[in-house]
mmCIF file of C-alpha atoms and ligand atoms in Angstrom:
data_model
loop_
_atom_site.group_PDB
_atom_site.id
_atom_site.type_symbol
_atom_site.label_atom_id
_atom_site.label_comp_id
_atom_site.label_asym_id
_atom_site.label_seq_id
_atom_site.Cartn_x
_atom_site.Cartn_y
_atom_site.Cartn_z
ATOM 1 C CA MET A 1 -25.265 14.405 -13.322
ATOM 2 C CA PRO A 2 -25.138 15.071 -17.077
ATOM 3 C CA GLY A 3 -23.038 12.787 -19.244
ATOM 4 C CA ARG A 4 -22.681 10.147 -16.534
ATOM 5 C CA ASP A 5 -24.090 6.700 -16.163
ATOM 6 C CA ALA A 6 -26.907 6.923 -13.624
ATOM 7 C CA ARG A 7 -26.087 3.447 -12.297
ATOM 8 C CA PRO A 8 -23.214 3.560 -9.817
ATOM 9 C CA PRO A 9 -20.533 0.898 -10.157
ATOM 10 C CA ALA A 10 -20.719 -2.243 -8.037
ATOM 11 C CA LEU A 11 -18.664 -2.016 -4.871
ATOM 12 C CA PRO A 12 -16.194 -4.715 -3.863
ATOM 13 C CA VAL A 13 -18.255 -5.348 -0.718
ATOM 14 C CA PRO A 14 -20.934 -3.573 1.312
ATOM 15 C CA VAL A 15 -19.679 -0.982 3.810
ATOM 16 C CA PRO A 16 -20.429 -2.135 7.385
ATOM 17 C CA GLU A 17 -22.721 0.236 9.287
ATOM 18 C CA GLU A 18 -20.209 0.613 12.141
ATOM 19 C CA VAL A 19 -17.675 2.053 9.667
ATOM 20 C CA LEU A 20 -20.166 4.682 8.465
ATOM 21 C CA VAL A 21 -21.352 5.829 11.912
ATOM 22 C CA PRO A 22 -18.217 7.805 13.006
ATOM 23 C CA PHE A 23 -18.354 9.884 9.798
ATOM 24 C CA ARG A 24 -22.084 10.639 9.798
ATOM 25 C CA ARG A 25 -21.818 14.122 11.271
ATOM 26 C CA ASP A 26 -21.256 17.530 9.755
ATOM 27 C CA ARG A 27 -18.267 18.700 11.724
ATOM 28 C CA GLY A 28 -15.571 17.020 13.687
ATOM 29 C CA ARG A 29 -11.831 16.634 14.131
ATOM 30 C CA VAL A 30 -10.200 13.756 12.316
ATOM 31 C CA LEU A 31 -6.670 12.410 12.516
ATOM 32 C CA LEU A 32 -5.536 10.584 9.368
ATOM 33 C CA LEU A 33 -2.528 8.548 10.383
ATOM 34 C CA GLY A 34 -0.063 6.863 8.018
ATOM 35 C CA HIS A 35 2.626 4.275 8.683
ATOM 36 C CA VAL A 36 6.367 4.155 7.991
ATOM 37 C CA HIS A 37 7.394 4.870 4.380
ATOM 38 C CA PRO A 38 3.846 5.594 3.192
ATOM 39 C CA ASP A 39 3.054 4.354 -0.323
ATOM 40 C CA ALA A 40 0.340 5.522 -2.704
ATOM 41 C CA ASP A 41 -2.379 3.281 -1.235
ATOM 42 C CA VAL A 42 -1.749 4.758 2.220
ATOM 43 C CA LEU A 43 -1.376 8.381 1.115
ATOM 44 C CA GLY A 44 -4.054 8.300 -1.581
ATOM 45 C CA THR A 45 -6.671 6.953 0.829
ATOM 46 C CA LEU A 46 -5.744 9.254 3.736
ATOM 47 C CA LEU A 47 -5.697 12.327 1.475
ATOM 48 C CA ALA A 48 -8.978 11.359 -0.217
ATOM 49 C CA LEU A 49 -10.681 10.885 3.134
ATOM 50 C CA GLY A 50 -9.174 14.121 4.482
ATOM 51 C CA LEU A 51 -10.278 16.197 1.475
ATOM 52 C CA ALA A 52 -13.743 14.606 1.576
ATOM 53 C CA LEU A 53 -14.297 15.264 5.271
ATOM 54 C CA GLU A 54 -12.984 18.832 4.965
ATOM 55 C CA ASP A 55 -15.571 19.407 2.249
ATOM 56 C CA ARG A 56 -18.085 18.432 4.935
ATOM 57 C CA GLY A 57 -16.764 20.985 7.431
ATOM 58 C CA TRP A 58 -14.388 18.710 9.345
ATOM 59 C CA THR A 59 -10.908 19.699 10.477
ATOM 60 C CA ALA A 60 -8.288 17.185 9.360
ATOM 61 C CA THR A 61 -4.761 16.474 10.598
ATOM 62 C CA LEU A 62 -2.753 14.275 8.224
ATOM 63 C CA GLY A 63 0.611 12.707 8.886
ATOM 64 C CA GLY A 64 2.736 9.834 10.056
ATOM 65 C CA PRO A 65 6.247 8.850 11.144
ATOM 66 C CA HIS A 66 7.785 9.558 7.713
ATOM 67 C CA PRO A 67 7.102 12.234 5.072
ATOM 68 C CA ALA A 68 5.449 11.533 1.718
ATOM 69 C CA PRO A 69 8.015 10.378 -0.882
ATOM 70 C CA ALA A 70 8.949 12.836 -3.641
ATOM 71 C CA VAL A 71 7.527 10.539 -6.355
ATOM 72 C CA LEU A 72 4.039 11.114 -4.851
ATOM 73 C CA SER A 73 4.394 14.923 -4.718
ATOM 74 C CA PHE A 74 1.667 15.200 -7.392
ATOM 75 C CA LEU A 75 -1.093 13.834 -5.141
ATOM 76 C CA PRO A 76 -3.656 16.582 -4.474
ATOM 77 C CA GLY A 77 -3.337 17.805 -0.885
ATOM 78 C CA VAL A 78 -0.051 15.976 -0.224
ATOM 79 C CA THR A 79 1.581 19.113 1.226
ATOM 80 C CA ARG A 80 -0.851 18.724 4.134
ATOM 81 C CA TYR A 81 0.773 15.396 5.074
ATOM 82 C CA ARG A 82 3.281 16.052 7.857
ATOM 83 C CA THR A 83 5.854 14.152 9.860
ATOM 84 C CA LEU A 84 4.197 13.734 13.265
ATOM 85 C CA THR A 85 5.955 13.334 16.595
ATOM 86 C CA ALA A 86 3.128 14.580 18.843
ATOM 87 C CA LEU A 87 -0.606 15.243 18.527
ATOM 88 C CA ASP A 88 -2.467 18.458 19.384
ATOM 89 C CA GLY A 89 -5.745 18.199 21.264
ATOM 90 C CA ARG A 90 -8.560 15.694 20.973
ATOM 91 C CA PHE A 91 -9.929 14.000 17.880
ATOM 92 C CA ASP A 92 -13.392 12.620 17.283
ATOM 93 C CA VAL A 93 -12.004 9.984 14.944
ATOM 94 C CA ALA A 94 -8.553 8.655 14.072
ATOM 95 C CA VAL A 95 -8.285 6.693 10.830
ATOM 96 C CA LEU A 96 -5.514 4.353 9.716
ATOM 97 C CA THR A 97 -5.651 2.979 6.186
ATOM 98 C CA ASP A 98 -3.670 0.131 4.586
ATOM 99 C CA CYS A 99 -1.857 -0.469 7.883
ATOM 100 C CA PRO A 100 -1.991 -4.127 8.978
ATOM 101 C CA ASP A 101 0.281 -3.721 11.983
ATOM 102 C CA PRO A 102 -0.008 -0.738 14.377
ATOM 103 C CA ALA A 103 3.704 -1.126 15.255
ATOM 104 C CA ARG A 104 4.361 0.367 11.804
ATOM 105 C CA THR A 105 3.247 3.789 13.131
ATOM 106 C CA GLU A 106 6.333 3.863 15.378
ATOM 107 C CA GLY A 107 4.286 4.549 18.498
ATOM 108 C CA LEU A 108 1.879 7.110 17.006
ATOM 109 C CA ILE A 109 -0.955 4.579 17.395
ATOM 110 C CA ASP A 110 -0.690 4.957 21.174
ATOM 111 C CA LEU A 111 -0.995 8.747 20.921
ATOM 112 C CA ALA A 112 -3.928 8.315 18.532
ATOM 113 C CA LYS A 113 -5.695 5.925 20.895
ATOM 114 C CA ALA A 114 -5.144 8.322 23.806
ATOM 115 C CA SER A 115 -6.492 11.361 21.947
ATOM 116 C CA ALA A 116 -9.262 9.990 19.697
ATOM 117 C CA SER A 117 -12.680 8.721 20.789
ATOM 118 C CA THR A 118 -12.832 6.222 17.926
ATOM 119 C CA VAL A 119 -9.980 4.572 16.011
ATOM 120 C CA VAL A 120 -11.057 3.274 12.587
ATOM 121 C CA ASN A 121 -8.840 0.713 10.845
ATOM 122 C CA ILE A 122 -9.533 0.270 7.105
ATOM 123 C CA ASP A 123 -7.386 -2.258 5.251
ATOM 124 C CA HIS A 124 -7.197 -5.060 2.703
ATOM 125 C CA HIS A 125 -4.300 -7.055 4.200
ATOM 126 C CA PRO A 126 -5.610 -10.462 5.344
ATOM 127 C CA ASP A 127 -3.217 -10.471 8.334
ATOM 128 C CA ASN A 128 -4.457 -7.145 9.739
ATOM 129 C CA ARG A 129 -4.185 -7.137 13.559
ATOM 130 C CA ARG A 130 -7.628 -5.539 14.085
ATOM 131 C CA TYR A 131 -6.270 -2.943 16.500
ATOM 132 C CA GLY A 132 -9.010 -0.299 15.994
ATOM 133 C CA HIS A 133 -12.300 0.263 17.795
ATOM 134 C CA VAL A 134 -13.781 -0.289 14.358
ATOM 135 C CA ASN A 135 -12.001 -2.668 11.973
ATOM 136 C CA TRP A 136 -12.944 -2.987 8.311
ATOM 137 C CA VAL A 137 -10.585 -5.550 6.805
ATOM 138 C CA GLU A 138 -11.556 -6.727 3.346
ATOM 139 C CA PRO A 139 -8.914 -8.831 1.549
ATOM 140 C CA VAL A 140 -11.051 -9.096 -1.610
ATOM 141 C CA ALA A 141 -10.271 -5.430 -2.332
ATOM 142 C CA ALA A 142 -7.248 -4.965 -4.624
ATOM 143 C CA ALA A 143 -6.371 -1.756 -2.772
ATOM 144 C CA THR A 144 -7.579 0.085 0.304
ATOM 145 C CA GLY A 145 -8.455 2.737 -2.285
ATOM 146 C CA GLU A 146 -11.430 0.591 -3.371
ATOM 147 C CA LEU A 147 -12.725 0.515 0.204
ATOM 148 C CA VAL A 148 -12.370 4.252 0.796
ATOM 149 C CA TYR A 149 -14.134 4.864 -2.511
ATOM 150 C CA ALA A 150 -17.023 2.688 -1.287
ATOM 151 C CA LEU A 151 -17.065 4.502 2.051
ATOM 152 C CA LEU A 152 -17.244 7.981 0.478
ATOM 153 C CA ARG A 153 -19.959 6.903 -1.910
ATOM 154 C CA GLU A 154 -21.987 5.347 0.883
ATOM 155 C CA LEU A 155 -21.634 8.587 2.872
ATOM 156 C CA GLY A 156 -22.932 10.528 -0.133
ATOM 157 C CA ILE A 157 -19.802 12.694 -0.319
ATOM 158 C CA PRO A 158 -19.176 14.043 -3.853
ATOM 159 C CA ILE A 159 -15.979 12.720 -5.457
ATOM 160 C CA THR A 160 -14.025 15.824 -6.528
ATOM 161 C CA PRO A 161 -11.186 15.578 -9.096
ATOM 162 C CA GLY A 162 -8.671 15.805 -6.219
ATOM 163 C CA ILE A 163 -10.283 12.948 -4.304
ATOM 164 C CA ALA A 164 -10.572 10.928 -7.528
ATOM 165 C CA THR A 165 -6.869 11.383 -8.380
ATOM 166 C CA ASN A 166 -5.831 10.189 -4.921
ATOM 167 C CA LEU A 167 -7.999 7.077 -5.009
ATOM 168 C CA PHE A 168 -7.152 6.278 -8.638
ATOM 169 C CA THR A 169 -3.427 6.432 -7.811
ATOM 170 C CA ALA A 170 -3.929 4.168 -4.774
ATOM 171 C CA ILE A 171 -5.627 1.527 -6.934
ATOM 172 C CA HIS A 172 -3.248 2.031 -9.880
ATOM 173 C CA THR A 173 -0.130 1.328 -7.797
ATOM 174 C CA ASP A 174 -1.498 -1.566 -5.694
ATOM 175 C CA THR A 175 -2.572 -3.388 -8.863
ATOM 176 C CA GLY A 176 0.706 -2.776 -10.723
ATOM 177 C CA SER A 177 -1.187 -0.564 -13.191
ATOM 178 C CA PHE A 178 -4.147 -2.991 -13.300
ATOM 179 C CA ARG A 179 -1.932 -5.980 -14.149
ATOM 180 C CA TYR A 180 -1.943 -8.171 -11.008
ATOM 181 C CA SER A 181 -4.170 -11.083 -10.012
ATOM 182 C CA ASN A 182 -5.908 -8.939 -7.367
ATOM 183 C CA VAL A 183 -7.753 -7.000 -10.101
ATOM 184 C CA THR A 184 -11.517 -7.706 -10.192
ATOM 185 C CA PRO A 185 -14.419 -6.331 -12.218
ATOM 186 C CA ALA A 186 -15.076 -3.983 -9.269
ATOM 187 C CA THR A 187 -11.541 -2.602 -9.638
ATOM 188 C CA PHE A 188 -12.254 -1.491 -13.197
ATOM 189 C CA ARG A 189 -15.739 -0.215 -12.370
ATOM 190 C CA ILE A 190 -14.391 1.913 -9.542
ATOM 191 C CA ALA A 191 -11.462 3.112 -11.680
ATOM 192 C CA ALA A 192 -13.921 4.085 -14.429
ATOM 193 C CA GLU A 193 -16.014 6.039 -11.946
ATOM 194 C CA LEU A 194 -12.903 7.810 -10.630
ATOM 195 C CA VAL A 195 -11.845 8.772 -14.163
ATOM 196 C CA ALA A 196 -15.376 10.066 -14.794
ATOM 197 C CA ALA A 197 -15.009 12.126 -11.592
ATOM 198 C CA GLY A 198 -11.813 13.762 -12.833
ATOM 199 C CA ALA A 199 -8.837 11.427 -12.278
ATOM 200 C CA ASP A 200 -6.529 11.629 -15.306
ATOM 201 C CA PRO A 201 -4.891 8.215 -16.015
ATOM 202 C CA ALA A 202 -2.234 9.714 -18.293
ATOM 203 C CA LEU A 203 -1.301 12.313 -15.684
ATOM 204 C CA VAL A 204 -0.979 9.631 -12.991
ATOM 205 C CA SER A 205 1.114 7.293 -15.191
ATOM 206 C CA ASN A 206 3.275 10.184 -16.259
ATOM 207 C CA ALA A 207 3.831 11.350 -12.681
ATOM 208 C CA LEU A 208 4.657 7.819 -11.473
ATOM 209 C CA TYR A 209 6.743 6.446 -14.338
ATOM 210 C CA GLU A 210 7.902 9.215 -16.668
ATOM 211 C CA ARG A 211 9.723 11.617 -14.372
ATOM 212 C CA ARG A 212 13.114 9.904 -13.930
ATOM 213 C CA ASP A 213 16.214 11.981 -14.245
ATOM 214 C CA ALA A 214 19.028 10.566 -16.377
ATOM 215 C CA GLY A 215 21.042 9.679 -13.275
ATOM 216 C CA ALA A 216 18.209 7.520 -11.930
ATOM 217 C CA LEU A 217 18.030 5.575 -15.195
ATOM 218 C CA ARG A 218 21.778 4.866 -15.024
ATOM 219 C CA ALA A 219 21.420 3.895 -11.355
ATOM 220 C CA LEU A 220 18.659 1.493 -12.398
ATOM 221 C CA GLY A 221 21.015 -0.055 -14.956
ATOM 222 C CA ASP A 222 23.661 -0.598 -12.263
ATOM 223 C CA VAL A 223 21.119 -2.072 -9.845
ATOM 224 C CA LEU A 224 19.698 -4.499 -12.415
ATOM 225 C CA ARG A 225 23.180 -5.943 -12.949
ATOM 226 C CA ARG A 226 23.000 -7.127 -9.321
ATOM 227 C CA VAL A 227 19.954 -9.373 -9.898
ATOM 228 C CA GLU A 228 20.790 -12.996 -9.133
ATOM 229 C CA LEU A 229 18.951 -16.148 -10.152
ATOM 230 C CA SER A 230 18.866 -19.632 -8.602
ATOM 231 C CA ASP A 231 20.121 -22.594 -10.671
ATOM 232 C CA ASP A 232 16.562 -23.778 -11.298
ATOM 233 C CA GLY A 233 15.532 -20.237 -12.313
ATOM 234 C CA ARG A 234 12.602 -20.158 -9.909
ATOM 235 C CA LEU A 235 14.034 -17.750 -7.305
ATOM 236 C CA ALA A 236 15.498 -14.330 -8.159
ATOM 237 C CA TRP A 237 16.864 -11.752 -5.752
ATOM 238 C CA LEU A 238 18.455 -8.365 -5.570
ATOM 239 C CA VAL A 239 20.673 -7.426 -2.626
ATOM 240 C CA LEU A 240 21.352 -3.746 -1.877
ATOM 241 C CA PRO A 241 23.941 -3.070 0.862
ATOM 242 C CA GLU A 242 23.614 0.085 2.984
ATOM 243 C CA GLY A 243 24.477 3.204 0.999
ATOM 244 C CA SER A 244 24.550 1.458 -2.395
ATOM 245 C CA VAL A 245 21.518 3.428 -3.638
ATOM 246 C CA GLU A 246 19.697 6.584 -2.580
ATOM 247 C CA GLU A 247 16.515 6.217 -0.518
ATOM 248 C CA ARG A 248 14.665 8.527 -2.886
ATOM 249 C CA PHE A 249 15.582 6.221 -5.789
ATOM 250 C CA VAL A 250 14.276 3.118 -3.994
ATOM 251 C CA GLU A 251 11.016 4.908 -3.136
ATOM 252 C CA ALA A 252 10.511 5.892 -6.770
ATOM 253 C CA GLU A 253 11.321 2.499 -8.328
ATOM 254 C CA ASP A 254 9.435 -0.719 -7.677
ATOM 255 C CA LEU A 255 12.763 -2.579 -7.792
ATOM 256 C CA VAL A 256 11.438 -6.009 -6.742
ATOM 257 C CA ASN A 257 9.345 -6.135 -9.909
ATOM 258 C CA TYR A 258 12.450 -6.506 -12.096
ATOM 259 C CA PRO A 259 13.566 -9.917 -10.727
ATOM 260 C CA ARG A 260 9.859 -10.871 -10.692
ATOM 261 C CA SER A 261 9.626 -10.153 -14.432
ATOM 262 C CA ILE A 262 11.903 -13.101 -15.352
ATOM 263 C CA GLY A 263 9.676 -15.772 -16.918
ATOM 264 C CA SER A 264 10.846 -18.765 -14.886
ATOM 265 C CA VAL A 265 10.733 -16.921 -11.522
ATOM 266 C CA ARG A 266 8.114 -17.966 -8.946
ATOM 267 C CA VAL A 267 9.411 -15.805 -6.058
ATOM 268 C CA ALA A 268 11.382 -12.555 -6.226
ATOM 269 C CA CYS A 269 13.136 -10.875 -3.281
ATOM 270 C CA LEU A 270 14.481 -7.386 -2.788
ATOM 271 C CA ILE A 271 16.880 -7.438 0.163
ATOM 272 C CA ARG A 272 18.001 -4.040 1.479
ATOM 273 C CA GLU A 273 20.284 -3.165 4.331
ATOM 274 C CA ARG A 274 19.028 -0.012 6.012
ATOM 275 C CA GLY A 275 19.637 1.534 9.425
ATOM 276 C CA GLY A 276 20.953 -1.684 10.978
ATOM 277 C CA GLN A 277 17.937 -3.661 9.722
ATOM 278 C CA VAL A 278 17.505 -5.807 6.634
ATOM 279 C CA LYS A 279 14.293 -5.013 4.779
ATOM 280 C CA ILE A 280 12.855 -7.739 2.565
ATOM 281 C CA SER A 281 10.225 -7.273 -0.147
ATOM 282 C CA LEU A 282 8.765 -10.466 -1.589
ATOM 283 C CA ARG A 283 6.724 -10.967 -4.747
ATOM 284 C CA GLY A 284 5.101 -14.129 -6.051
ATOM 285 C CA LYS A 285 3.239 -15.122 -9.154
ATOM 286 C CA GLY A 286 0.338 -17.031 -7.663
ATOM 287 C CA ASP A 287 1.675 -20.523 -6.921
ATOM 288 C CA VAL A 288 3.750 -19.627 -3.838
ATOM 289 C CA ASP A 289 2.116 -17.662 -0.997
ATOM 290 C CA VAL A 290 4.926 -15.206 -0.188
ATOM 291 C CA SER A 291 3.086 -13.830 2.867
ATOM 292 C CA ARG A 292 3.896 -17.166 4.538
ATOM 293 C CA ILE A 293 7.604 -16.552 3.926
ATOM 294 C CA ALA A 294 7.258 -13.042 5.391
ATOM 295 C CA HIS A 295 5.413 -14.398 8.447
ATOM 296 C CA ARG A 296 8.370 -16.657 9.215
ATOM 297 C CA PHE A 297 10.429 -13.481 9.733
ATOM 298 C CA GLY A 298 7.803 -11.494 11.659
ATOM 299 C CA GLY A 299 6.386 -9.653 8.636
ATOM 300 C CA GLY A 300 3.221 -10.027 6.584
ATOM 301 C CA GLY A 301 1.304 -8.993 3.510
ATOM 302 C CA HIS A 302 -0.676 -10.493 0.663
ATOM 303 C CA PRO A 303 -0.217 -13.894 -1.058
ATOM 304 C CA ASN A 304 1.582 -12.230 -3.993
ATOM 305 C CA ALA A 305 3.218 -9.261 -2.231
ATOM 306 C CA ALA A 306 4.657 -9.283 1.265
ATOM 307 C CA GLY A 307 7.553 -8.003 3.313
ATOM 308 C CA CYS A 308 9.427 -8.081 6.572
ATOM 309 C CA SER A 309 12.207 -6.323 8.427
ATOM 310 C CA VAL A 310 14.857 -8.464 10.126
ATOM 311 C CA ALA A 311 17.679 -7.614 12.520
ATOM 312 C CA GLY A 312 21.022 -9.208 11.635
ATOM 313 C CA SER A 313 23.840 -9.070 9.160
ATOM 314 C CA LEU A 314 23.006 -8.681 5.491
ATOM 315 C CA GLY A 315 24.763 -11.931 4.548
ATOM 316 C CA LYS A 316 23.092 -14.056 7.231
ATOM 317 C CA VAL A 317 19.591 -12.638 6.680
ATOM 318 C CA THR A 318 19.944 -13.042 2.908
ATOM 319 C CA ALA A 319 20.963 -16.691 3.291
ATOM 320 C CA ASP A 320 18.077 -17.379 5.715
ATOM 321 C CA VAL A 321 15.415 -15.715 3.573
ATOM 322 C CA LEU A 322 16.587 -17.376 0.363
ATOM 323 C CA ALA A 323 16.603 -20.787 2.089
ATOM 324 C CA VAL A 324 13.006 -20.345 3.332
ATOM 325 C CA ALA A 325 11.916 -19.053 -0.087
ATOM 326 C CA ALA A 326 13.551 -21.997 -1.891
ATOM 327 C CA THR A 327 11.757 -24.431 0.445
ATOM 328 C CA ALA A 328 8.426 -22.664 -0.134
ATOM 329 C CA ILE A 329 8.904 -22.928 -3.912
ATOM 330 C CA ARG A 330 9.753 -26.634 -3.639
ATOM 331 C CA GLU A 331 6.744 -27.331 -1.396
ATOM 332 C CA ALA A 332 4.379 -25.440 -3.718
ATOM 333 C CA ALA A 333 5.671 -27.473 -6.684
ATOM 334 C CA GLU A 334 5.171 -30.745 -4.762
ATOM 335 C CA GLU A 335 1.665 -29.691 -3.703
ATOM 336 C CA SER A 336 0.657 -28.954 -7.280
ATOM 337 C CA ARG A 337 2.038 -32.346 -8.412
ATOM 338 C CA THR A 338 -0.030 -34.256 -5.826
ATOM 339 C CA ARG A 339 -3.221 -32.279 -6.432
HETATM 340 MN MN1 MN B 401 -2.623 -1.563 -0.158
#
């Protein structure tokens, strides 16, 4: 291709043969299944795979239990992503991306397993439950977007600008705009290749971070006043009671990153009451493994980014989570002293 480096970028890891096999055919029916409240790594990878397979003559059905959030309305092909309650007909392959726990499909996994010959599970969460017929779980990848990029390249499918924008956005968001400790040389090589293939970094940043309305900025100001900090400054949290903010606003703002941005903070928590559940998002800065805190409450995630959903009153759950987080911070500090 003119004007492009002939040497392809290094991949995070080789693509296992068993992951390639289901896609090595010219036509087929694929189900691309997302989980609850799909983020950009979920949607970007499902849309990229859907667009790529359609270019190869496949028929793709894309959807999940919840619709795509408005902030991701710029993703190419996103209007194809539907709220699913039932599935039509048989599928040759069903693919779930970035979904560590099949319970997060709200039962759609059972329909997928009943109607698809092969279920492929592609993810980078270390605690993935390996629920597919084929499981490709690679925690070294900063985003599932890196893995789907590797898959498409290995399949020899051309990366169109639409596919590139989806995968670039997946990687951009899961790395906090290439700022987090999960970023590797492969992340930048793949991002460079995606930009060469037509992803526009300015367009993506603009769509993600420069489209607030004035009301949302004022709402952000009100929310930030609620951030609380422990006496030692190492734990910060933000509690949002039911109805205190709009869902659309929470989906558009990475609210947990604000308490995390305080210099002394080792663990940040966003604690939201929603539909009778309390949803917790946890962020760490490397010395405390927050996925272990999430596991204590039946959740999971990565060492620096994890979450869980807990039944109970907002006050009680908040107290419990903060107590476990404070202990984890203390233990991590003791461990580093004795090392
Ligand atoms: Mn991800």
